[in-house]
mmCIF file of C-alpha atoms and ligand atoms in Angstrom:
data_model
loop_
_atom_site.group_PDB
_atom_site.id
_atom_site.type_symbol
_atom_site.label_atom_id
_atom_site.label_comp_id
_atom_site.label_asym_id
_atom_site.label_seq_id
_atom_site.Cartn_x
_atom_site.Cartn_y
_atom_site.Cartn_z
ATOM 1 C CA UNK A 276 99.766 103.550 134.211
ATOM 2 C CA UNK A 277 98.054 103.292 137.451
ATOM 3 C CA UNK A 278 98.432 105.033 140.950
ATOM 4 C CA UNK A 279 99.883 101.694 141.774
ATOM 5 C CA UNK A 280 102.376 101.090 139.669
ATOM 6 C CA UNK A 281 106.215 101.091 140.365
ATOM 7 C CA UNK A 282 108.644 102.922 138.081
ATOM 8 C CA UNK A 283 112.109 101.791 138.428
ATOM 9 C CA UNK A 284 114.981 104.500 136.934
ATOM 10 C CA UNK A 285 117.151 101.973 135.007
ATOM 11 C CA UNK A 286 120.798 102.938 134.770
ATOM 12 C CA UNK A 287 123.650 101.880 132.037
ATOM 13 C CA UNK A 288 127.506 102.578 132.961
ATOM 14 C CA UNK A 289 129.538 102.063 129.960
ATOM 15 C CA UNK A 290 127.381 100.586 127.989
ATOM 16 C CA UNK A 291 126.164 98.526 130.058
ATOM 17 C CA UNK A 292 122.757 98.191 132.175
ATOM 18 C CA UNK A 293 124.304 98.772 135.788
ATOM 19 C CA UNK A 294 123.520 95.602 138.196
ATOM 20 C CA UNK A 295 121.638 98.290 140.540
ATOM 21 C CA UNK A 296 119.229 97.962 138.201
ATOM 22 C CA UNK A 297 118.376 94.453 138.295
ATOM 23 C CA UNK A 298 118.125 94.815 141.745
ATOM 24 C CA UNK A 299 115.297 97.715 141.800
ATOM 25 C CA UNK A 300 113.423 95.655 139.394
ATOM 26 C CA UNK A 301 113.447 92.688 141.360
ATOM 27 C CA UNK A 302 112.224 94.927 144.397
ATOM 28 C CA UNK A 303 109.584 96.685 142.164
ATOM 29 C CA UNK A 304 108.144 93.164 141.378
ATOM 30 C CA UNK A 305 107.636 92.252 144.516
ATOM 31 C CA UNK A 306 106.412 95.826 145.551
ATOM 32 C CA UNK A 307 104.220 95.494 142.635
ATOM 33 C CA UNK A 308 103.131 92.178 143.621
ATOM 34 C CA UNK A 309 101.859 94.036 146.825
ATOM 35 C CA UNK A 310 100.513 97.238 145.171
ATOM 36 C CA UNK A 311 98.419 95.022 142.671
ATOM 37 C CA UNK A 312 100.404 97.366 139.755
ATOM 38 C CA UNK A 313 102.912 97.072 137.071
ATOM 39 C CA UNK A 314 106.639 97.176 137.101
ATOM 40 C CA UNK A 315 107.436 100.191 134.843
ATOM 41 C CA UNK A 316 111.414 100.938 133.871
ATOM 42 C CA UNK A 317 112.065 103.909 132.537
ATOM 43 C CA UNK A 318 115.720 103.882 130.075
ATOM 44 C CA UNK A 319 116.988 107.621 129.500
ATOM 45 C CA UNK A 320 120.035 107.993 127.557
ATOM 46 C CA UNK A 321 120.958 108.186 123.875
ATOM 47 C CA UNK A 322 121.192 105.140 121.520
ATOM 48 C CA UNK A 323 120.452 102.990 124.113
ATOM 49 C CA UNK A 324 116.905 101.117 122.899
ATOM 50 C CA UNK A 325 119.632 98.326 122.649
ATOM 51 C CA UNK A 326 119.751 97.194 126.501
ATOM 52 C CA UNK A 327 115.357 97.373 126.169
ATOM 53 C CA UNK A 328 115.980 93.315 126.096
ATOM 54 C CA UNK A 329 117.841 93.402 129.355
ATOM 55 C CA UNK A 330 115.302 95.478 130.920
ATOM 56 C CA UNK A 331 112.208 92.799 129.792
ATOM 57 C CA UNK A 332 111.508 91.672 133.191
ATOM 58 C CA UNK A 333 109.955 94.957 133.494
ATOM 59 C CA UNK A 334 105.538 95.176 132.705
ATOM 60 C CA UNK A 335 106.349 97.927 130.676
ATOM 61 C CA UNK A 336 109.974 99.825 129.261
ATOM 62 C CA UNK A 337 109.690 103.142 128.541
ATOM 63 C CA UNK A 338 112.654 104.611 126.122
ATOM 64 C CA UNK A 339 113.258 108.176 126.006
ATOM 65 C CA UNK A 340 116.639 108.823 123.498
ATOM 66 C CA UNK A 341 117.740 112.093 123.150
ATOM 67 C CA UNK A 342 121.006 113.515 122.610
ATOM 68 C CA UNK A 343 121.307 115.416 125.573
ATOM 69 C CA UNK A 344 121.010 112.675 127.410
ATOM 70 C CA UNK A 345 123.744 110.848 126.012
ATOM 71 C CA UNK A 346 126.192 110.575 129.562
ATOM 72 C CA UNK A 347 124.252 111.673 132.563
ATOM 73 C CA UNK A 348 123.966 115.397 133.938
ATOM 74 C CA UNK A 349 121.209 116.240 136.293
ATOM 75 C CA UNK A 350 119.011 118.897 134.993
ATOM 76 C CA UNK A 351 117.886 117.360 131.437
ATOM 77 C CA UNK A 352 117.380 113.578 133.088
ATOM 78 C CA UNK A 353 115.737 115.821 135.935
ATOM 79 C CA UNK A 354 113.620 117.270 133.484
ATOM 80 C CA UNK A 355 112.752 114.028 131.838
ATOM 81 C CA UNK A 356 111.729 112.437 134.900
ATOM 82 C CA UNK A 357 109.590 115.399 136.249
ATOM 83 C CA UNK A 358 107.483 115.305 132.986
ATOM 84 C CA UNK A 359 107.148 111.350 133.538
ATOM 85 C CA UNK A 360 106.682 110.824 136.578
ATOM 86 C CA UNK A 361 103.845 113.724 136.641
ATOM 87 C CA UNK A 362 102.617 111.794 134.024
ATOM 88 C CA UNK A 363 102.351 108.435 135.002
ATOM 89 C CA UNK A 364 101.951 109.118 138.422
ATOM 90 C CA UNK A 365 103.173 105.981 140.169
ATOM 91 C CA UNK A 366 102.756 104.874 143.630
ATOM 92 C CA UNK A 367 106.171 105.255 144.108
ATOM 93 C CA UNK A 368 110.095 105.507 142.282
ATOM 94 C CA UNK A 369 112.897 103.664 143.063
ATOM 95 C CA UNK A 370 116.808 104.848 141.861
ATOM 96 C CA UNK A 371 119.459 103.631 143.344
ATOM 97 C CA UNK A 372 121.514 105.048 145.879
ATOM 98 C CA UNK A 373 124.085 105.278 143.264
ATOM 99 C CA UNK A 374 126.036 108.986 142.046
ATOM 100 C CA UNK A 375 122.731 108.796 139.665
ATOM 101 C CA UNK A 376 120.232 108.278 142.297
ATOM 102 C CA UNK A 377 121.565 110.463 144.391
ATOM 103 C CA UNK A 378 121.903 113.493 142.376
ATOM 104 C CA UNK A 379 118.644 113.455 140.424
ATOM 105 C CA UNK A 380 115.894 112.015 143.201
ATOM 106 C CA UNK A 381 116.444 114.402 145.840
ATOM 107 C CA UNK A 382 115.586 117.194 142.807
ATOM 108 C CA UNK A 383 112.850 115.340 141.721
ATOM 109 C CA UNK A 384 111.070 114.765 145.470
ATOM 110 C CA UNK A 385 111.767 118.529 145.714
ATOM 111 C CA UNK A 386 110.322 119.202 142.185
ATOM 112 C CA UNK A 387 107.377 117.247 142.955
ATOM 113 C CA UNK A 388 106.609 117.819 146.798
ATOM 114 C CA UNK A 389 107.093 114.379 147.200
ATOM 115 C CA UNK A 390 108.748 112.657 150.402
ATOM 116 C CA UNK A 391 112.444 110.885 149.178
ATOM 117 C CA UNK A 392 113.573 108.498 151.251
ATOM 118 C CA UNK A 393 117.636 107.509 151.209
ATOM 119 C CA UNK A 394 119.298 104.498 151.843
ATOM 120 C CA UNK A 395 116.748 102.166 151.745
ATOM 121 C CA UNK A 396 117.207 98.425 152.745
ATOM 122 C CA UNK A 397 114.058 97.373 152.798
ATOM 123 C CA UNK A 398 110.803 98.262 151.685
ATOM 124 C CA UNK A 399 106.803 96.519 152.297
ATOM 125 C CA UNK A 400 103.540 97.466 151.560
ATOM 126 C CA UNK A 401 100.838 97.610 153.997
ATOM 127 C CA UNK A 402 97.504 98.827 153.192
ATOM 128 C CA UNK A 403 98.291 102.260 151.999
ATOM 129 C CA UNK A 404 101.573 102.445 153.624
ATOM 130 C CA UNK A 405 105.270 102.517 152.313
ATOM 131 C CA UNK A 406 107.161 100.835 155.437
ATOM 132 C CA UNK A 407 110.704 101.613 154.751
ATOM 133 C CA UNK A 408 113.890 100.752 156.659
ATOM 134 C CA UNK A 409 116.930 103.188 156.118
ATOM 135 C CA UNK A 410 120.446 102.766 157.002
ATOM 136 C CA UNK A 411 121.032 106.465 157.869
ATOM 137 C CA UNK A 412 124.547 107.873 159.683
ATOM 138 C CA UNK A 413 126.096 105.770 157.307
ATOM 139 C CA UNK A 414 124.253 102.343 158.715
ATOM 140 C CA UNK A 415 124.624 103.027 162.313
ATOM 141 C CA UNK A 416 121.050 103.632 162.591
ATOM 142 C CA UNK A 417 118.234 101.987 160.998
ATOM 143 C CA UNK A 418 115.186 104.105 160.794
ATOM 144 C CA UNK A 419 111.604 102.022 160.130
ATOM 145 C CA UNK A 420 109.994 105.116 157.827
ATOM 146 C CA UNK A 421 106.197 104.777 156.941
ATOM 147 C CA UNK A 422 104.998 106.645 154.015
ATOM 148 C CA UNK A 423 101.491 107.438 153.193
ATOM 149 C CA UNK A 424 102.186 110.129 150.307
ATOM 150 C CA UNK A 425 102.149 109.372 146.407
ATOM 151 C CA UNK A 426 104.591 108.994 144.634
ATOM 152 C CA UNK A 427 107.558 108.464 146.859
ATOM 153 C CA UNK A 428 110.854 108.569 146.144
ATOM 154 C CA UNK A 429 113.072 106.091 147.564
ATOM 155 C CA UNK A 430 116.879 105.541 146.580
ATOM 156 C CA UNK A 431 118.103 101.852 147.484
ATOM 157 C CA UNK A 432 121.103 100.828 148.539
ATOM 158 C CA UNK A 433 123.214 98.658 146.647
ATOM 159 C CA UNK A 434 122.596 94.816 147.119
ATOM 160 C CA UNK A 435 119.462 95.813 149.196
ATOM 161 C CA UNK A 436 116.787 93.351 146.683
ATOM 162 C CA UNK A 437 117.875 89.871 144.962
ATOM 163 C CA UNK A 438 118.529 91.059 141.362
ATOM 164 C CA UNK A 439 115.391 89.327 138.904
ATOM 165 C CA UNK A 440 116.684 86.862 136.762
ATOM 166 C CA UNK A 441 113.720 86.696 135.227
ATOM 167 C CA UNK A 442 113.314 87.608 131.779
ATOM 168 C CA UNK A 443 109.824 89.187 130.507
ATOM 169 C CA UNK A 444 108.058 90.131 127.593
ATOM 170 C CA UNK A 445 107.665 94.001 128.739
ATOM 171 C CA UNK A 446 106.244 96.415 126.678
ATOM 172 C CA UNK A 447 108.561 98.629 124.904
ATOM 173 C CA UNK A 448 107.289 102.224 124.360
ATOM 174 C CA UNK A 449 110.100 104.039 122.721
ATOM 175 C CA UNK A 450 109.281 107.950 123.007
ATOM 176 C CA UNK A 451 111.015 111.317 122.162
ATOM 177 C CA UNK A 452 111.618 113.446 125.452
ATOM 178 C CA UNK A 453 108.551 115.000 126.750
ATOM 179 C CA UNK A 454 110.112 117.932 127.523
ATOM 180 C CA UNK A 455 112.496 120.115 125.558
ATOM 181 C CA UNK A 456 115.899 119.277 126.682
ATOM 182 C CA UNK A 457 118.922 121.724 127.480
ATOM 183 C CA UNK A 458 122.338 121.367 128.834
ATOM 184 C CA UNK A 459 122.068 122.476 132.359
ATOM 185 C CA UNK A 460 124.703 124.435 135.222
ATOM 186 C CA UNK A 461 126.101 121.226 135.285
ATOM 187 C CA UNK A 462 127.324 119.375 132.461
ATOM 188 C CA UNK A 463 129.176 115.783 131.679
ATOM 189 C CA UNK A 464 132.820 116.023 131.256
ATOM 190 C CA UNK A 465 134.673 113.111 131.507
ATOM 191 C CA UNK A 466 134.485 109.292 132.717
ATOM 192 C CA UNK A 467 137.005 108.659 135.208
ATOM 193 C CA UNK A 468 138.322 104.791 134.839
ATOM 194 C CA UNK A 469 140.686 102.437 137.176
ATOM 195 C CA UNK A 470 144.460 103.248 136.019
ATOM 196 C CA UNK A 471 145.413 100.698 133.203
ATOM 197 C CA UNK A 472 146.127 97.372 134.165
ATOM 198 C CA UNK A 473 145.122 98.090 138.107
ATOM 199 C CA UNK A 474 142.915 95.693 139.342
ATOM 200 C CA UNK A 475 138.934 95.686 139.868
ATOM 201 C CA UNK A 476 138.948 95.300 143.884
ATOM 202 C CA UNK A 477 134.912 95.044 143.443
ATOM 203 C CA UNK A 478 135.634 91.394 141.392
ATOM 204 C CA UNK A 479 138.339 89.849 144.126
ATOM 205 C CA UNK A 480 137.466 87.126 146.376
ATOM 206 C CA UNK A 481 140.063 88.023 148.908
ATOM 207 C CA UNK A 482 141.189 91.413 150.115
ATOM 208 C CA UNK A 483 143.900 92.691 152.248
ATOM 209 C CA UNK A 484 142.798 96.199 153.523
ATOM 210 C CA UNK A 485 145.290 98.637 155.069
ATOM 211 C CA UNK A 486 144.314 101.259 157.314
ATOM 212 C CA UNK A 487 146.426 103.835 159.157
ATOM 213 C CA UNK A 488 147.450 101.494 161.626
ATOM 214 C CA UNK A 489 150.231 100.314 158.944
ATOM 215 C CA UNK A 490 151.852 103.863 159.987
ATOM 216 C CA UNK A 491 154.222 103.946 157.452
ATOM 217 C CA UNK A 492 154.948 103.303 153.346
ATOM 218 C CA UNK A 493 157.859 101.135 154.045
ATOM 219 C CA UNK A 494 155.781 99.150 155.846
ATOM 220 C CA UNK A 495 152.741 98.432 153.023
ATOM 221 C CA UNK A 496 155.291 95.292 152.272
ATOM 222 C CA UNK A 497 153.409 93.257 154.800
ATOM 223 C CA UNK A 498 149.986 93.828 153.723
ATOM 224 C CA UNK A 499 151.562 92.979 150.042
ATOM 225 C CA UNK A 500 152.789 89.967 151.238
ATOM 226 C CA UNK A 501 149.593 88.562 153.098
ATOM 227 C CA UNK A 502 147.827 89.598 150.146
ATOM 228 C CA UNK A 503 150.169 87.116 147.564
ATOM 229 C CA UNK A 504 149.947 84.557 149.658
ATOM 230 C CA UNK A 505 146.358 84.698 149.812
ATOM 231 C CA UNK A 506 145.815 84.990 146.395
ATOM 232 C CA UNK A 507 144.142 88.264 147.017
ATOM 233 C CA UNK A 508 144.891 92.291 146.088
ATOM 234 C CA UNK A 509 145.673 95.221 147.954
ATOM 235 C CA UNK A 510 142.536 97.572 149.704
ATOM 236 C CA UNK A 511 142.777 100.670 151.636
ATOM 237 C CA UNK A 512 140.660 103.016 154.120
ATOM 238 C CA UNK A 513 140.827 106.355 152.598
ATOM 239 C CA UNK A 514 143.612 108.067 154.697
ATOM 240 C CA UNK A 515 146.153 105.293 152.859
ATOM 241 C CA UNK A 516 145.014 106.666 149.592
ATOM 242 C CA UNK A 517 144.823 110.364 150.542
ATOM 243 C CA UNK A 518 148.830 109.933 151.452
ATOM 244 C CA UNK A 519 149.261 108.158 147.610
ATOM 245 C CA UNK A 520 150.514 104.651 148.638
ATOM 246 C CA UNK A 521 147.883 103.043 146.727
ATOM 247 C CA UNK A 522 145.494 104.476 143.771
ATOM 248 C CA UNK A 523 142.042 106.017 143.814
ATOM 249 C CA UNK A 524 140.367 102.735 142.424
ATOM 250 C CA UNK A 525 141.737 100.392 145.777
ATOM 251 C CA UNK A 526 139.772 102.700 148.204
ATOM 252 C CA UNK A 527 136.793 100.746 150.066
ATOM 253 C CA UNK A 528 133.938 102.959 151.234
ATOM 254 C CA UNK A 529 131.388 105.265 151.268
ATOM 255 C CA UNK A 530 133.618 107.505 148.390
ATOM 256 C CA UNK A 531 135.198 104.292 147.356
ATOM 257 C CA UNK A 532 134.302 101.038 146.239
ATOM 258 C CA UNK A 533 131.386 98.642 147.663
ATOM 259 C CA UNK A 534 132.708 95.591 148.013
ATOM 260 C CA UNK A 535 131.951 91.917 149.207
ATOM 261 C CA UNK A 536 135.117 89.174 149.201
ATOM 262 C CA UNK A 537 134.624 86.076 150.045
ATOM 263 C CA UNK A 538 137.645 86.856 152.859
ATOM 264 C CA UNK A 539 138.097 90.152 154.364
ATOM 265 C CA UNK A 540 141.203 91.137 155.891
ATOM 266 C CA UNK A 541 141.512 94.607 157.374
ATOM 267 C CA UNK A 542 144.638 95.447 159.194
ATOM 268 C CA UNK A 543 145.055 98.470 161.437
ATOM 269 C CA UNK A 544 141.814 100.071 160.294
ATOM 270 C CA UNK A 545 139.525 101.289 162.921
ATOM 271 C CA UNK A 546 136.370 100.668 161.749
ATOM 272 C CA UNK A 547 134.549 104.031 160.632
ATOM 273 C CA UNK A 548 131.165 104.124 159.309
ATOM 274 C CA UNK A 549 131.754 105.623 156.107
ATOM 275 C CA UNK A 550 134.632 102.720 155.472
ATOM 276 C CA UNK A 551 132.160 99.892 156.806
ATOM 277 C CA UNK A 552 129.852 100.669 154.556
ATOM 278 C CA UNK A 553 131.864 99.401 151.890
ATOM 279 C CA UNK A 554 132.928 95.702 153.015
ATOM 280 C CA UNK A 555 130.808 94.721 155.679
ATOM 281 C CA UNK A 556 129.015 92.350 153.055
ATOM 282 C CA UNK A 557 131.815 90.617 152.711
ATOM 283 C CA UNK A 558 131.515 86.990 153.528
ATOM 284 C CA UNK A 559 134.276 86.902 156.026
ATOM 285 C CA UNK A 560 136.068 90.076 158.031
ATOM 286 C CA UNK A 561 139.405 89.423 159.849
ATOM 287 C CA UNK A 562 140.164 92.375 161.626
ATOM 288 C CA UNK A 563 143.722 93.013 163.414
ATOM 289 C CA UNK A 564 143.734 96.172 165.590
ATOM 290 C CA UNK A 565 145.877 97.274 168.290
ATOM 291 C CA UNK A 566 143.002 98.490 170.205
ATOM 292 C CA UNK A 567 140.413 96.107 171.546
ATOM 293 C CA UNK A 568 137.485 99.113 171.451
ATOM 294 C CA UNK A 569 138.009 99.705 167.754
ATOM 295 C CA UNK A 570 134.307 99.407 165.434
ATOM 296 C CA UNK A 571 136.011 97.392 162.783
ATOM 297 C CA UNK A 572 135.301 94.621 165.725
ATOM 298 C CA UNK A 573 131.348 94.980 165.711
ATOM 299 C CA UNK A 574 131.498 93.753 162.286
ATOM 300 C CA UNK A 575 134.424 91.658 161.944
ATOM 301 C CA UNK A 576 133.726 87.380 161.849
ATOM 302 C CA UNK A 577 137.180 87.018 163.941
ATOM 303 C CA UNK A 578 139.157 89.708 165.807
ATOM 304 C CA UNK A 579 142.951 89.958 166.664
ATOM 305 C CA UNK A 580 143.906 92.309 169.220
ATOM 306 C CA UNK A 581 147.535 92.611 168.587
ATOM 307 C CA UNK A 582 150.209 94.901 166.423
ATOM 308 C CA UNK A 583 149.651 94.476 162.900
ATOM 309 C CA UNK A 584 153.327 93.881 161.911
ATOM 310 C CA UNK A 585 153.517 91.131 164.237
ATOM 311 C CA UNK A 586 150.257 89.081 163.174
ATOM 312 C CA UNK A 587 150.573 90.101 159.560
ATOM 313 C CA UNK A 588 154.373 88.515 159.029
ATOM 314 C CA UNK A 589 153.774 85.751 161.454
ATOM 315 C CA UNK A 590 150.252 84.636 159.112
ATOM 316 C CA UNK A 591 151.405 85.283 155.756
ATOM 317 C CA UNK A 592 154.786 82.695 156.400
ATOM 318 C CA UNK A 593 152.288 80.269 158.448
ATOM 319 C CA UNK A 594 150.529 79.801 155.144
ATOM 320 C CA UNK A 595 153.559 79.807 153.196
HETATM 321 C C1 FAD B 764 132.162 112.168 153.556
HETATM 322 C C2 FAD B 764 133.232 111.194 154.006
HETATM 323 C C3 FAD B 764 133.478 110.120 153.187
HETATM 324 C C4 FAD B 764 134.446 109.195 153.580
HETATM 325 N N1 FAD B 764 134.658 108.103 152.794
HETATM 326 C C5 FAD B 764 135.517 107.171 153.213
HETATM 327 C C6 FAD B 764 135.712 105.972 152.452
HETATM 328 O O1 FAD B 764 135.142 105.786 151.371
HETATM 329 N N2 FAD B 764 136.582 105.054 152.938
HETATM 330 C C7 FAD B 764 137.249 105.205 154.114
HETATM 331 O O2 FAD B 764 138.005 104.310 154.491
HETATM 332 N N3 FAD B 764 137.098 106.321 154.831
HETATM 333 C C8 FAD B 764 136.265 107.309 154.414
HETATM 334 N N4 FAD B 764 136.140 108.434 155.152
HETATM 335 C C9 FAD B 764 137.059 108.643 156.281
HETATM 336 C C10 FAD B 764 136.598 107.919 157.547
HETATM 337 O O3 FAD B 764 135.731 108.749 158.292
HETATM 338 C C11 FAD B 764 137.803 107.579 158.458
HETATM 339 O O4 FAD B 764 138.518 108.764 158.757
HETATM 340 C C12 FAD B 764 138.768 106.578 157.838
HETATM 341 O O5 FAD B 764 138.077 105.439 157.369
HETATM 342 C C13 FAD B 764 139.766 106.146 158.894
HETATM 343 O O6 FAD B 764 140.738 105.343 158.299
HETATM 344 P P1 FAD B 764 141.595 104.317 159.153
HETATM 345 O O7 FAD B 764 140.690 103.349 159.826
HETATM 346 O O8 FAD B 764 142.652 103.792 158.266
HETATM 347 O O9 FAD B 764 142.335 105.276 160.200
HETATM 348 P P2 FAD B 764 142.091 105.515 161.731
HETATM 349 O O10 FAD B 764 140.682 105.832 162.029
HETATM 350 O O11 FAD B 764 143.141 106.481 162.176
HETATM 351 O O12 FAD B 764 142.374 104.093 162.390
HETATM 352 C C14 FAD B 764 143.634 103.483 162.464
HETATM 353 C C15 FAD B 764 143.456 102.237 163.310
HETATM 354 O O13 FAD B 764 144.661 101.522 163.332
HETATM 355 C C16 FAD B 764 144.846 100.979 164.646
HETATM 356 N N5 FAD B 764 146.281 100.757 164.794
HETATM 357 C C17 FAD B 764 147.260 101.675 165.021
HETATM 358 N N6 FAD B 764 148.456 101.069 165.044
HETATM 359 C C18 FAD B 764 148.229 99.747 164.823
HETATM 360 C C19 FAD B 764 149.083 98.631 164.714
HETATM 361 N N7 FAD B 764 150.410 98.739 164.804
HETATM 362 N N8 FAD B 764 148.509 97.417 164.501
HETATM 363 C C20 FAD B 764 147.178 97.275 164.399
HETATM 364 N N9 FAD B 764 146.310 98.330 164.480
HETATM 365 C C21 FAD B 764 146.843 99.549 164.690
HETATM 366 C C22 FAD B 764 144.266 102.018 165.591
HETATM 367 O O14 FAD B 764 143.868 101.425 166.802
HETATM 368 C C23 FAD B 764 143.065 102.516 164.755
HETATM 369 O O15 FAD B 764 141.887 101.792 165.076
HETATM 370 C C24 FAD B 764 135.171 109.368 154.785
HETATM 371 C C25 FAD B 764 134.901 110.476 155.592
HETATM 372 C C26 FAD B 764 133.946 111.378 155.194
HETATM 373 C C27 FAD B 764 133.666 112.549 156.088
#
């Protein structure tokens, strides 16, 4: 390991290495590129040298199984990755800005006096400079960040790098924890999954999005109607979940889903920055708000300022 290497904290969700992950490698390799070091992943779980082979775009793979760090909890991975890290001493770390990320990189910048940096979109080197760009407030800001300390810890947002495609012939050192693990204050307890047979709004290519502006249950039958005659499925902003007309797993957001349709449609929902952080990747946003000031209009392709149970009705039997 060198002082210029980048170590990249892989992830697996169900058994499966998460896509964040191929993102943060692709980033690494071209941070790497920079750096003149080597893309290092590091895999933490138990009985998972299996995904290694995924992970091969990496220079090197390091595999640390352990049973206590069979389904994530922050204070034995924390552990791990102090030891490592110290260890290895990288230029810098990327996690994503995942429930992962986010719980175990703060702890580790703080366990190792090292400046963490959240949110990041993008990230160059120059000379011996991290130059960072953040979404902070929830993307209303960007902040340009330069970072001279080492390691740093940066936590990158989803669909921030192109994923590598690349497959590799990394170096696969599997290794028993450095540290003596034990279950911390906080422990695993269970997975929560979508309801049976409710859909994945993350895999649709059109979405129908309700906000509060729909005003009442009785009147969700619009939005469900625009939404079959699209093809698409049913999204909310989070107050149409918090009243229970739609499940947990249709919420788009910050405490939702992420999620990028090829057609967007959000009805009667103003805009706020913890809901536009969650579609406004989408290819195309169709936004129909009563009030011609509303945020959802800053990102939207094509804005209708007019009562959503008039445009709604009127669009879903002009496609009929
Ligand atoms: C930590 C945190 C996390 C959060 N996470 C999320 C999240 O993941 N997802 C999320 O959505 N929110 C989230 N929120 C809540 C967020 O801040 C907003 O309160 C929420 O997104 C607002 O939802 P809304 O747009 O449906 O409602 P409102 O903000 O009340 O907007 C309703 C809109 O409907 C319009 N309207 C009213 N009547 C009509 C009509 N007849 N026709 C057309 N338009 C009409 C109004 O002009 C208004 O713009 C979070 C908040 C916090 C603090």
């Amino acid at each position: 390991m060198s002082a210029q290497d980048i170590l990249v904290l892989a992830e697996v969700n169900q058994d499966a290495v998460a896509d964040i992950t191929f993102e943060l490698l692709g980033g690494a390799r071209e941070l790497a590129g920079a750096t003149g070091g080597q893309v290092v992943a590091v895999l933490l779980g138990h009985d998972v040298a299996k995904h290694a082979e995924s992970l091969s775009a990496a220079d090197r793979l390091i595999v640390i199984d352990d049973e206590q760090l069979a389904d994530f909890s922050p204070a034995p991975y924390l552990a791990v990755l102090e030891s490592l890290v110290g260890s290895e001493g990288p230029r810098a770390v990327l996690a994503g800005s995942t429930t992962i990320g986010l719980d175990v990189a703060p702890m580790l910048g703080a366990k190792l006096n090292a400046p963490v940096v959240n949110a990041c979109q993008q990230v160059a080197v120059e000379g011996d400079l991290l130059k960072i760009t953040a979404a902070i407030c929830g993307g209303k800001v960007l902040a340009e960040v330069e970072v001279s300390a080492s390691p740093a810890v940066l936590l990158i947002l989803p669909g921030s790098f192109r994923p590598t495609e690349e497959t590799g012939a990394a170096t696969v050192e599997s290794r028993p924890s450095p540290v003596e693990l034990h279950r911390g204050a906080v422990t695993f307890e269970k997975m929560i999954l979508p309801a049976p047979g409710d859909v994945d709004i993350t895999q649709q290519d059109v979405l129908v999005a309700v906000g509060r502006g729909i005003q009442q249950e009785d009147n969700m039958k619009v939005a469900e109607e625009l939404a079959a005659v699209l093809g698409g499925e049913l999204a909310a902003s989070r107050p149409i979940i918090d009243q229970g007309w739609l499940p947990t797993t249709r919420q788009v957001g910050k405490s939702g889903m992420i999620v990028k349709p090829k057609c967007f449609i959000a009805l009667g929902v103003s805009g706020a920055p913890e809901h536009v952080e969650g579609m406004k990747d989408s290819e195309l946003i169709i936004a129909v708000n009563t009030d011609p000031g509303a945020p959802i209009f800053d990102v939207a392709d094509y804005g209708v300022v007019a009562d959503l149970l008039d445009v709604a009705p009127a669009l879903t039997e002009a496609i009929k």
